[in-house]
Coordinates of C-alpha atoms and ligand atoms in Angstrom, one line a residue:
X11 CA 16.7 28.7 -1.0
X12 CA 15.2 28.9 -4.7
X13 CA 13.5 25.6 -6.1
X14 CA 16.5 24.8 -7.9
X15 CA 19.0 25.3 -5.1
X16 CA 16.9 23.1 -2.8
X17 CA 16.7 20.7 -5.6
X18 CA 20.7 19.8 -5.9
X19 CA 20.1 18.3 -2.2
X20 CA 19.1 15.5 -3.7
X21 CA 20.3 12.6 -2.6
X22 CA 19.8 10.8 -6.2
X23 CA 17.3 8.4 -7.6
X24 CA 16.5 5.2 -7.0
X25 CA 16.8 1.4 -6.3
X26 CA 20.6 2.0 -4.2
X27 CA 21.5 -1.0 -1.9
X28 CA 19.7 -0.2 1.4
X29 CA 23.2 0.8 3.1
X30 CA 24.7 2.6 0.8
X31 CA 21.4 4.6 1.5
X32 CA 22.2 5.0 4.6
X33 CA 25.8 6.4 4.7
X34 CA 24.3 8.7 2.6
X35 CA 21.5 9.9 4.5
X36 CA 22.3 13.6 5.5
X37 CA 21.2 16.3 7.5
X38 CA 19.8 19.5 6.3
X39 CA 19.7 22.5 8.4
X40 CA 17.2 25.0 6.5
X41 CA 19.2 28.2 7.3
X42 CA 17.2 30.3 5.3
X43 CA 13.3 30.4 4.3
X44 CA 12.3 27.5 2.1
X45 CA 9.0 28.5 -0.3
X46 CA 6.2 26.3 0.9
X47 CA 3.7 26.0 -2.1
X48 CA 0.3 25.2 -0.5
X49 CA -2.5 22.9 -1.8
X50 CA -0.1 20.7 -3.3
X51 CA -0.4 17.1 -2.4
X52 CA -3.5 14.6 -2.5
X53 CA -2.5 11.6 0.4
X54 CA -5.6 11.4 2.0
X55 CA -5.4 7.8 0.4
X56 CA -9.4 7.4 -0.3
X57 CA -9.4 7.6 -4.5
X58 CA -10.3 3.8 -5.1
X59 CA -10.4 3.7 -9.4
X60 CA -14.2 1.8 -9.7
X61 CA -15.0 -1.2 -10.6
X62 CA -13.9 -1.9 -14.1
X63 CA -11.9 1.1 -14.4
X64 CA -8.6 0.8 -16.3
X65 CA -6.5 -0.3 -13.5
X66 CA -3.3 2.1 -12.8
X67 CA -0.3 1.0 -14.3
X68 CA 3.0 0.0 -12.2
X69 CA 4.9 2.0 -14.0
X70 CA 8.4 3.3 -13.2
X71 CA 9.1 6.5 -11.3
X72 CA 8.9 9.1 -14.1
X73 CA 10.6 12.8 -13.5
X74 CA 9.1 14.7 -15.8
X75 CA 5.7 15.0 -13.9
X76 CA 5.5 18.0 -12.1
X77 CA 6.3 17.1 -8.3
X78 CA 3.5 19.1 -6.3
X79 CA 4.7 17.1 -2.5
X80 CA 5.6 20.1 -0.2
X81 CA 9.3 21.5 0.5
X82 CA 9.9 21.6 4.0
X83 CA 8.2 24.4 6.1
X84 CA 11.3 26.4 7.8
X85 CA 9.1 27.3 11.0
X86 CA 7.1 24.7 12.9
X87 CA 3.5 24.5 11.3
X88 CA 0.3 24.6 13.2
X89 CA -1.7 21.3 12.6
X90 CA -5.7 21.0 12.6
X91 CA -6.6 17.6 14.1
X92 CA -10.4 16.4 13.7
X93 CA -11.5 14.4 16.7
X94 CA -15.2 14.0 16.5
X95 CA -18.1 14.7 14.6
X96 CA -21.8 14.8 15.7
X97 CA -25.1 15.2 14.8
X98 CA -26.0 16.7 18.0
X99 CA -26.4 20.9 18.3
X100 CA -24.7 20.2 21.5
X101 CA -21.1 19.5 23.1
X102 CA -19.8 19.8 26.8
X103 CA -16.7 20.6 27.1
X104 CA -13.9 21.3 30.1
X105 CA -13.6 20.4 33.5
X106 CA -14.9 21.7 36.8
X107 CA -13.5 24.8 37.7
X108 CA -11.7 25.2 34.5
X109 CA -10.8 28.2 32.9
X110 CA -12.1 28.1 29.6
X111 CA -10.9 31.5 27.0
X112 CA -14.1 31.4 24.3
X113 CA -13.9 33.8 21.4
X114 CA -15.7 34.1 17.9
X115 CA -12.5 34.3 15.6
X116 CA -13.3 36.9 12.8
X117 CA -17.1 38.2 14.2
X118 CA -17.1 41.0 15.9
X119 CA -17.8 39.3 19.5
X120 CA -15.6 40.4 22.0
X121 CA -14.2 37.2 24.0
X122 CA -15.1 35.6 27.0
X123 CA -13.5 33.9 30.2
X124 CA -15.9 31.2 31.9
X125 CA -15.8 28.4 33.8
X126 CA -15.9 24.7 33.0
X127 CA -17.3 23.0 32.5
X128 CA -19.3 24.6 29.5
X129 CA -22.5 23.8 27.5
X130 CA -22.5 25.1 24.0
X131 CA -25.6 25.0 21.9
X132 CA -25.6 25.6 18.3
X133 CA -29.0 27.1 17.0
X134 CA -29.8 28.9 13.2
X135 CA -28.6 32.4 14.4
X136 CA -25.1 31.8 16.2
X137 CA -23.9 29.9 19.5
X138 CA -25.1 30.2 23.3
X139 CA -22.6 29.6 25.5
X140 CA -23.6 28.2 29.3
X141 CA -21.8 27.5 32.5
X142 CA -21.6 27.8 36.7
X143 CA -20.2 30.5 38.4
X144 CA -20.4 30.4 42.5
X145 CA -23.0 28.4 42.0
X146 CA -25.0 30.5 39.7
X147 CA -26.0 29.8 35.9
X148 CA -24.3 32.4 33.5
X149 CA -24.4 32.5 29.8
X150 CA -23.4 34.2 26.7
X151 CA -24.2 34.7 23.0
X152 CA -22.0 34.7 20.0
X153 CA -24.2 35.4 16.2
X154 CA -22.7 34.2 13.7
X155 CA -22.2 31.0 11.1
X156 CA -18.6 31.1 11.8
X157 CA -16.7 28.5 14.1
X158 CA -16.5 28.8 18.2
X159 CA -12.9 28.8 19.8
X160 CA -12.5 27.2 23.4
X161 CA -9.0 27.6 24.9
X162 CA -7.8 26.4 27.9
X163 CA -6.9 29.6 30.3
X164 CA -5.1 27.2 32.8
X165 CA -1.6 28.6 33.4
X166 CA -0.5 25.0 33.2
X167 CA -2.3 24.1 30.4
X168 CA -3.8 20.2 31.1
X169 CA -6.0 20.4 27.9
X170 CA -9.8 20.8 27.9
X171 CA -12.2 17.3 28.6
X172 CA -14.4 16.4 26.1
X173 CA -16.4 13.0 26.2
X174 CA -13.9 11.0 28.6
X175 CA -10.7 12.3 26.6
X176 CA -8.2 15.6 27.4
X177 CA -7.9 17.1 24.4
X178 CA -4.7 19.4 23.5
X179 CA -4.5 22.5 21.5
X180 CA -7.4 25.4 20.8
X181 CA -10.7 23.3 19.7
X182 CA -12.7 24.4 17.2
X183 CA -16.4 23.7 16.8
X184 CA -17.6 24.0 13.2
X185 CA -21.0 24.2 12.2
X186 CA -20.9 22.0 8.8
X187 CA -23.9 20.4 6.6
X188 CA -23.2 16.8 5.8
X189 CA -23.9 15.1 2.2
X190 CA -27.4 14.7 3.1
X191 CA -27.7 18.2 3.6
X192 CA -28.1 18.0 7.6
X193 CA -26.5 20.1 10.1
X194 CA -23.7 18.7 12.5
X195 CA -20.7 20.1 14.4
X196 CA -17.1 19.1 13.7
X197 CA -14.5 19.1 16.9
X198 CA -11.0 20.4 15.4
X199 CA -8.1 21.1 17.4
X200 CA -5.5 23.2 16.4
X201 CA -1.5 23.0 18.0
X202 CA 2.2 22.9 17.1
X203 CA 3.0 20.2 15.3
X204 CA 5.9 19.1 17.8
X205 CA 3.0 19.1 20.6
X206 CA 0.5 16.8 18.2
X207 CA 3.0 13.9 17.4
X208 CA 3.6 12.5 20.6
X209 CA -0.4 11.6 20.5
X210 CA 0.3 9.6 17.4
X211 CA 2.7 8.0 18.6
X212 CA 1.2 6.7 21.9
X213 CA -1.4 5.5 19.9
X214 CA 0.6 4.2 17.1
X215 CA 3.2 1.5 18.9
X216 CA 3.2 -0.6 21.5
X217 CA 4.7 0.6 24.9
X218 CA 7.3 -2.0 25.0
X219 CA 8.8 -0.7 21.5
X220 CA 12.3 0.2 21.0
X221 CA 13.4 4.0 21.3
X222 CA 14.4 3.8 17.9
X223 CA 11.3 2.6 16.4
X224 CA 9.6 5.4 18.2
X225 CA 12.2 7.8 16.8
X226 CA 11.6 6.5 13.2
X227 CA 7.5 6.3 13.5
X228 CA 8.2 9.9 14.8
X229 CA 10.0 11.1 11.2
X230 CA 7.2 9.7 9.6
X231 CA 3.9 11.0 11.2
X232 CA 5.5 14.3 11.1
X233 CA 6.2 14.5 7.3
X234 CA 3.1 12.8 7.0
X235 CA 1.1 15.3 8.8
X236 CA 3.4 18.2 7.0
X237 CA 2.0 17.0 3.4
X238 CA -1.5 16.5 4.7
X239 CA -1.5 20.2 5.8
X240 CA 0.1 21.4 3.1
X241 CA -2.4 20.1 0.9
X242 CA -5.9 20.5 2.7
X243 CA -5.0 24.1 4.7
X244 CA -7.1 25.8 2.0
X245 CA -9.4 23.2 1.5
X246 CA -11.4 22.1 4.4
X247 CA -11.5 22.7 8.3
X248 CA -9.2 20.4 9.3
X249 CA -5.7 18.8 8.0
X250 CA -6.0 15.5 9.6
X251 CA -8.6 13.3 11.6
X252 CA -7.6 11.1 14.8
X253 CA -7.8 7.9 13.5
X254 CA -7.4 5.3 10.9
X255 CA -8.0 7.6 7.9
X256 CA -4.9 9.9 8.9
X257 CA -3.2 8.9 11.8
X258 CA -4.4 7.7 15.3
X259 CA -4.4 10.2 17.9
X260 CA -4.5 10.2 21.9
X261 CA -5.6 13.6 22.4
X262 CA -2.4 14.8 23.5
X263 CA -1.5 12.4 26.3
X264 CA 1.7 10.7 25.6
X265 CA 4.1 8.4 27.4
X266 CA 8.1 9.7 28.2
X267 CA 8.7 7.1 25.3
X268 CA 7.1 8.6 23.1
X269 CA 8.0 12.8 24.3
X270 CA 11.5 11.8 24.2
X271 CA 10.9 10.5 20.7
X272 CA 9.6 13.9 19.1
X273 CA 11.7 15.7 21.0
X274 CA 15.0 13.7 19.5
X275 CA 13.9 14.2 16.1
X276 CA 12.3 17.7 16.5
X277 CA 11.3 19.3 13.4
X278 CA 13.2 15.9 10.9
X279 CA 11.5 15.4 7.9
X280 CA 12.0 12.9 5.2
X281 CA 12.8 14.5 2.0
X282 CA 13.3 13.0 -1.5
X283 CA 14.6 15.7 -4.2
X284 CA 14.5 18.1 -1.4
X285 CA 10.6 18.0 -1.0
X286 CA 8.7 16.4 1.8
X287 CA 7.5 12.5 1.0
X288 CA 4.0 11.5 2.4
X289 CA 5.6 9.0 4.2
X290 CA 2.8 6.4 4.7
X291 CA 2.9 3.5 7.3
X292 CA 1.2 0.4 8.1
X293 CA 1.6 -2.2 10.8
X294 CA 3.1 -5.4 8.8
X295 CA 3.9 -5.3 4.9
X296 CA 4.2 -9.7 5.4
X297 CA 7.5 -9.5 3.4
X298 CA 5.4 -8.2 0.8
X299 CA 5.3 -4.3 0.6
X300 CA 2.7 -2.1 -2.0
X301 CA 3.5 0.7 -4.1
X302 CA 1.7 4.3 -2.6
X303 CA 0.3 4.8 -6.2
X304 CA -1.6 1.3 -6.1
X305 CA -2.6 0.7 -2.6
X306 CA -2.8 4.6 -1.4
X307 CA -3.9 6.9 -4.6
X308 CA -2.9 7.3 -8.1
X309 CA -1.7 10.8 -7.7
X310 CA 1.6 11.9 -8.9
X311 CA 3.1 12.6 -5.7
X312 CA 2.8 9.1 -4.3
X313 CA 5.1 8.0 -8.0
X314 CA 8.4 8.7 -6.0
X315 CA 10.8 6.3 -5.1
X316 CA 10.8 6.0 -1.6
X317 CA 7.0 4.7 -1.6
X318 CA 7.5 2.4 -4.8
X319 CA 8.7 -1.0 -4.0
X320 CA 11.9 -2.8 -6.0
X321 CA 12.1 -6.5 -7.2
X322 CA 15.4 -6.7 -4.2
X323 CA 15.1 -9.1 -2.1
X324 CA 15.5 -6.8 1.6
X325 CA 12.1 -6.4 1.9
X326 CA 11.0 -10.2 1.7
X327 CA 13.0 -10.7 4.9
X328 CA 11.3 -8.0 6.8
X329 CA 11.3 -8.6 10.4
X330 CA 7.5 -8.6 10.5
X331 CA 7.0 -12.3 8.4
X332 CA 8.8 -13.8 11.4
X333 CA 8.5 -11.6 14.4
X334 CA 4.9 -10.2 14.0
X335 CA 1.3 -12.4 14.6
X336 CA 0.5 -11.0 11.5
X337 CA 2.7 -12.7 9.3
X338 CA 0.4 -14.5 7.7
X339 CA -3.4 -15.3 8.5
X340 CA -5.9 -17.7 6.9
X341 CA -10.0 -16.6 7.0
X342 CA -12.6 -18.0 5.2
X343 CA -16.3 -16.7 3.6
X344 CA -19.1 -18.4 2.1
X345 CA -20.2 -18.3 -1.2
X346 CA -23.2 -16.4 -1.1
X347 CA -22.3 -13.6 1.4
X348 CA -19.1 -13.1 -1.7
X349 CA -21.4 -13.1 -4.2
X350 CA -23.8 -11.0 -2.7
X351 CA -21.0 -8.0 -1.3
X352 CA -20.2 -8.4 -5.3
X353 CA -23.3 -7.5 -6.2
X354 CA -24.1 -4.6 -3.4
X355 CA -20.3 -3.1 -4.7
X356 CA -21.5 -3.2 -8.3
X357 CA -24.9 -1.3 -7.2
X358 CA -23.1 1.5 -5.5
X359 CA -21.0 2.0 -8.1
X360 CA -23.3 1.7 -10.9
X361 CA -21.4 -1.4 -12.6
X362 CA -23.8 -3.2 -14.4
X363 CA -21.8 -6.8 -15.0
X364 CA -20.8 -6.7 -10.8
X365 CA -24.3 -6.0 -9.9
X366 CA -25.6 -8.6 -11.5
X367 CA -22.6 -11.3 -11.3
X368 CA -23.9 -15.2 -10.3
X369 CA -22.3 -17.0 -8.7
X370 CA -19.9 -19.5 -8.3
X371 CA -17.5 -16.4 -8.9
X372 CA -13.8 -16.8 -9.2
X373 CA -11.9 -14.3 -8.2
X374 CA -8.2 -14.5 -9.2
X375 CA -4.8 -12.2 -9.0
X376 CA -4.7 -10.4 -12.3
X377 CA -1.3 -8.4 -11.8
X378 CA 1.4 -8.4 -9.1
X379 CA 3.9 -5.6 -8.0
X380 CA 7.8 -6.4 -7.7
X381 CA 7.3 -7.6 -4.3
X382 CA 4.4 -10.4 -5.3
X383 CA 1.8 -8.4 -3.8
X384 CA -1.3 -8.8 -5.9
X385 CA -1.9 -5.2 -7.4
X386 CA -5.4 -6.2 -9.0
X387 CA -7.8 -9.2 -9.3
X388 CA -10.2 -10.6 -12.1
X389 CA -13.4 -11.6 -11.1
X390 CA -15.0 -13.8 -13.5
X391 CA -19.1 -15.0 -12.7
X392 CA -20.7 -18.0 -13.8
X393 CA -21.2 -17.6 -17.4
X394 CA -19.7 -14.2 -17.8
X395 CA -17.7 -14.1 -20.7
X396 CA -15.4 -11.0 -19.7
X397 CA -14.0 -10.6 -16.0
X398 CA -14.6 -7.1 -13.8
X399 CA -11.2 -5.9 -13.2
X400 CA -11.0 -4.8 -9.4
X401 CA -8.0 -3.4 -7.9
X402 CA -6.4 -5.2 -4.8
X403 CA -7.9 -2.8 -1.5
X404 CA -11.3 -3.1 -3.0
X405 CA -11.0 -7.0 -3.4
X406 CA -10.3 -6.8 0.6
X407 CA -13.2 -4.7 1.4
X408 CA -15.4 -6.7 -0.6
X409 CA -14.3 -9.5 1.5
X410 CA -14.7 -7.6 4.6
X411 CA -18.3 -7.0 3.5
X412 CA -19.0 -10.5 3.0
X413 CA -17.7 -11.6 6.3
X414 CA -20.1 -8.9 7.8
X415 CA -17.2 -6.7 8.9
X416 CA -16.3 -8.6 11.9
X417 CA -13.4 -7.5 13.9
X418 CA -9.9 -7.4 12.4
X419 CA -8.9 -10.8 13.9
X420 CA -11.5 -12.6 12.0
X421 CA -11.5 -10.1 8.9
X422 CA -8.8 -9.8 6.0
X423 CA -6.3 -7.9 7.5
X424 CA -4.5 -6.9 4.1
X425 CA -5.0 -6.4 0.4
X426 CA -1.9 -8.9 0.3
X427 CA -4.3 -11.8 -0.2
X428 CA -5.3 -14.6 -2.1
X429 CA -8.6 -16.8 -2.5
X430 CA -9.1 -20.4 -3.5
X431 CA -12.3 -22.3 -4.0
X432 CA -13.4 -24.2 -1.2
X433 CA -16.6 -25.7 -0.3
X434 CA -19.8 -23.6 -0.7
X435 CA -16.9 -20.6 -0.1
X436 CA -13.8 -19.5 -0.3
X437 CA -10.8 -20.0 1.8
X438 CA -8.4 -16.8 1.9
X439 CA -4.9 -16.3 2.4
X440 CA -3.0 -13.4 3.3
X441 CA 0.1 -11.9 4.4
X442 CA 0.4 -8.7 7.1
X443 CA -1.7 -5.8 8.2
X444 CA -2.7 -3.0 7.0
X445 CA -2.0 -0.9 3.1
X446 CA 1.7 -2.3 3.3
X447 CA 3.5 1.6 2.0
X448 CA 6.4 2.4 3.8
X449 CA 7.3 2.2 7.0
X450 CA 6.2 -1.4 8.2
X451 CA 6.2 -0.9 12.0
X452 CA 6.7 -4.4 13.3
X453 CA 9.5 -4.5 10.9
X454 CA 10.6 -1.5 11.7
X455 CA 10.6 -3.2 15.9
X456 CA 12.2 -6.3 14.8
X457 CA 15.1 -4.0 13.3
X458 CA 15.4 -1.5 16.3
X459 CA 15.7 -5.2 18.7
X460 CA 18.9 -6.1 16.2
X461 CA 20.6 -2.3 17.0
X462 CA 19.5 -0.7 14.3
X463 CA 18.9 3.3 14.2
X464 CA 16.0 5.7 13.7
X465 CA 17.8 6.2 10.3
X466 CA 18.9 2.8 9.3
X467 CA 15.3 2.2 9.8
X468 CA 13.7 5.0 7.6
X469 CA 16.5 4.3 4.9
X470 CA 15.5 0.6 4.6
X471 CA 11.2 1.4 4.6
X472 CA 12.0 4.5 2.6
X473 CA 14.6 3.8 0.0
X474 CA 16.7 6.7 -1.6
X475 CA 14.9 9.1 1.2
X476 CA 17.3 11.5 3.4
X477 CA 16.4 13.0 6.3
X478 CA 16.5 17.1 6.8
X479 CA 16.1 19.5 9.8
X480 CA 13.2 21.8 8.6
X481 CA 12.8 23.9 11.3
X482 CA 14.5 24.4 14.9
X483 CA 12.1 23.1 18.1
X484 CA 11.2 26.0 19.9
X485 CA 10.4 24.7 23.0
X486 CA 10.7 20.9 24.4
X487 CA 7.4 19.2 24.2
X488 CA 5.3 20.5 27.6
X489 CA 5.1 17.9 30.3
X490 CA 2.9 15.1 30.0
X491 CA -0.6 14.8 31.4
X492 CA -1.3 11.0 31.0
Ligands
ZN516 ZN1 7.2 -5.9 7.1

C-alpha cells in the first residue's frame, strides 16, 4: 500500500458529532506491507517552552505540515521497555535454579547457559558473569562495551527476577554515562508487543473496570507504544520506560482481565489519515480536556484532530466530573514557598525577571483552550511592570515545588487549575488528574458501566479516529504468571 493509497482510508477531518464517528469507525485489515518510516514522531511529552517563551499558539489543525506519526507496522513490532536504572556496576538477576541463556550480541563471545541466580559485574574492560553450579562457584567473561543479554532458557518461560519483580522478554543491561559524565547500567527488556501490553494494563486500571474500558485502554497503549518505537528505535536503547514518563508497566504479570483485553484487540491501532495517532491518556480530564500540542509537546504530530479538543459540549459531561474522586480538588500553598519555587524555576532556567520575582505574586489564567482549560498563565510580581508568561503544566509543577512535592492527594493533581489570593497564600482549584489528552480513563469506566463499547469509547476520547488491524496476532498472549 503506497502513501497515497493508505491515505484515501481516511476517515475525514474533524469536529463530526461523536456518533456519527462512530458508525463510521472501520476496520482495516493491512493485506499487504505498509512502509513504516522510522524516527518519525517526538511523544515523549517532556519539551516544556521556558519561561517567557512565546507560548504555542491554539491554532487549528493545519494539513499542510508534513505528518511524520507512523503508518501502521504490518507485522507485530518488538518493543524495548526500560525498567530500571542504577548507579551500581552490579545487578542480580534470576531465580534459583533457573536457566539463564547469556550472550554478548554483536562481540565475538560465544554464549553461555548458567544457572540463576546470576551476579553480573560490570568493570572498564567488559562483563563477569557469576553463579552456583552443584554447589560450586562458576563464572565467565564477556570483553566488550557493548550490552549483556540474559534470556530465560526455561521451557515455560516464567520471566527472570530482578529486585522483587518477574520481568518478561530478553533483558538487556546497558553500560551508559549519565549527564554528569558517570557510569551506570540501564535494565531494558525487549518482547512482542502483544506480550508487553497486558503489563500496562494491569498497572494502568483498576481490577474492578469494565472489559470494555480494558479493551479501549488496550488500543491506546498499543498505538502509543507503536509511535514511541517508531520514533526512538534509532535513537536510544530503549523505546519506552515502565512508568509515568511512558506508560506503567508490571513486568509482564497480568490479570485474565487484562490478557483477554489484548488478546480481543490484537494488533488494533488507532489511525487518523491512515497513520498511527500517539494516543495519549490520563486518569480524569474534569470535564475539561487539553490539546496534545499544549499540555504534551508542540510537535507537529500531536496537531491532529483526535488529540485537539472542540468547543462541543460531549466532553464537559465526561463521566469522570461525576463518577471519579478526582473531579475536582481544592489545595492550598503559602506565599513564600510560591514565591520561592518562582524564583528556583527562573534560576534553572536562566530567566532573569522569575528569578528575581518578589512577592506578593499573582499568578493568573492568561489563555484558555475550547474546553476552558487554562492553556497558559501570567505571573505578575510586586512591582513588575511586565508579567512572565508560563504555560499551564509548568504553573502545576511550580506548585508542586512549593508544596514540597508531597504526595498526589495533597499536591495539584492537574494543569486544569486555578489560584486565588488567600491569606499569606494561595488557595488552588482544580479539576481531574493527570495531562488531560485523550483517552480519560475514569470517563472512559463511567461509559463502559452505561454499555458502551471499546469503540464507542475511543470514538468519543479520540474524535475523527478509526480503528485498523495492523498486523494478525501470532500467537494468544502466553499464560499468566501473576
Ligand atoms: Zn474525563
Amino acid at each position: 500500500m503506497s502513501v497515497e493509497e493508505s491515505n484515501q482510508c481516511d476517515p475525514g477531518s474533524s469536529g463530526r458529532a461523536e456518533l456519527k464517528i462512530h458508525r463510521r469507525a472501520m476496520l482495516l485489515v493491512a493485506t499487504t506491507p505498509i512502509l513504516v518510516p522510522f524516527a518519525c514522531s517526538r511523544t515523549d511529552g517532556t519539551a516544556d517552552p521556558a519561561a517567557g517563551d512565546p507560548p504555542v499558539a491554539a491554532s487549528p489543525v493545519r494539513a499542510e505540515v508534513p505528518d511524520l506519526r507512523p503508518f501502521p507496522p504490518s507485522i507485530e513490532p518488538l518493543v524495548r521497555i526500560k525498567v530500571a536504572n542504577t548507579a551500581r556496576r552490579t545487578v542480580e538477576l534470576g531465580r534459583v535454579g533457573q536457566r539463564l541463556w547469556i550472550t554478548q550480541p554483536g562481540s565475538e563471545s560465544a554464549g553461555r547457559a548458567v544457572r540463576g541466580p546470576v551476579r553480573i559485574v560490570r568493570d572498564d574492560e567488559g562483563w563477569s558473569v557469576r553463579w552456583s553450579q552443584g554447589g560450586r562457584g562458576s563464572s565467565a567473561r564477556f570483553v566488550g562495551a557493548g550490552p549483556l543479554a540474559i534470556a530465560d532458557g526455561d521451557a515455560q518461560a516464567q520471566g527472570i527476577d530482578f529486585e522483587g519483580r518477574r520481568l518478561r522478554g530478553t533483558i538487556r543491561i546497558v553500560s551508559i554515562r549519565n549527564t554528569a559524565g558517570e557510569p551506570e547500567l540501564d535494565l531494558v527488556c525487549t518482547l512482542p508487543m502483544e506480550q508487553y501490553l497486558p503489563g500496562v494494563l494491569e498497572k494502568e486500571l483498576f481490577a474492578s473496570w469494565r472489559p470494555a474500558t480494558f479493551e479501549a485502554q488496550a488500543v491506546a497503549a498499543r498505538s502509543f507504544a507503536v509511535c514511541e518505537r517508531a520514533f526512538w528505535l534509532r535513537r536510544r536503547h530503549y523505546d519506552m520506560v515502565a512508568g509515568q514518563a511512558s506508560q506503567a508497566w508490571s513486568g509482564g504479570a497480568a490479570s485474565r482481565r487484562s490478557r483477554d483485553a489484548v488478546q480481543a484487540t490484537a494488533g488494533r491501532v488507532l489511525l487518523w489519515r491512515g497513520q498511527v495517532v500517539p494516543a495519549y491518556y490520563s486518569a480524569a480530564c474534569g470535564g475539561r480536556p487539553a490539546n496534545a500540542i499544549e499540555a504534551i509537546s508542540a510537535n507537529q504530530v500531536n496537531r491532529i484532530a483526535p488529540l485537539t479538543v472542540d468547543g462541543g459540549t460531549a466532553r464537559r459531561r465526561c463521566g469522570c466530573t461525576t463518577d471519579s474522586p478526582h473531579a475536582d480538588w481544592r489545595i492550598s500553598v503559602g506565599e513564600d514557598a510560591m514565591v520561592e519555587a518562582l524564583r528556583a524555576y527562573g534560576r534553572r532556567v536562566s530567566n532573569q525577571a522569575l528569578a528575581s520575582i518578589r512577592g506578593p505574586v499573582e499568578v493568573t489564567v492568561r489563555r484558555r483552550n475550547a474546553a476552558e482549560r487554562p492553556i497558559d498563565f501570567e505571573v505578575r510580581g510586586s512591582g513588575d511592570p511586565i508579567p512572565v508568561v508560563l504555560p499551564a503544566g509548568r504553573v502545576r509543577s511550580v506548585v508542586a515545588d512549593a508544596g514540597g512535592r508531597r504526595s498526589w492527594k495533597d499536591g495539584p493533581r492537574s494543569a486544569c487549575l486555578e489560584l486565588t489570593g488567600a491569606d499569606r497564600g494561595y488557595r488552588i482549584e482544580g479539576r481531574g488528574f493527570g495531562h488531560g489528552v485523550g483517552l480519560c480513563q475514569y470517563g472512559a469506566e463511567s461509559m463502559a458501566r452505561g454499555g458502551a463499547s471499546n469503540l464507542e469509547i475511543l470514538a468519543r476520547y479520540y474524535p475523527g479516529a478509526t480503528v485498523g488491524v495492523a498486523w494478525e496476532s501470532a500467537a494468544p498472549p502466553q499464560a499468566a504468571f501473576s
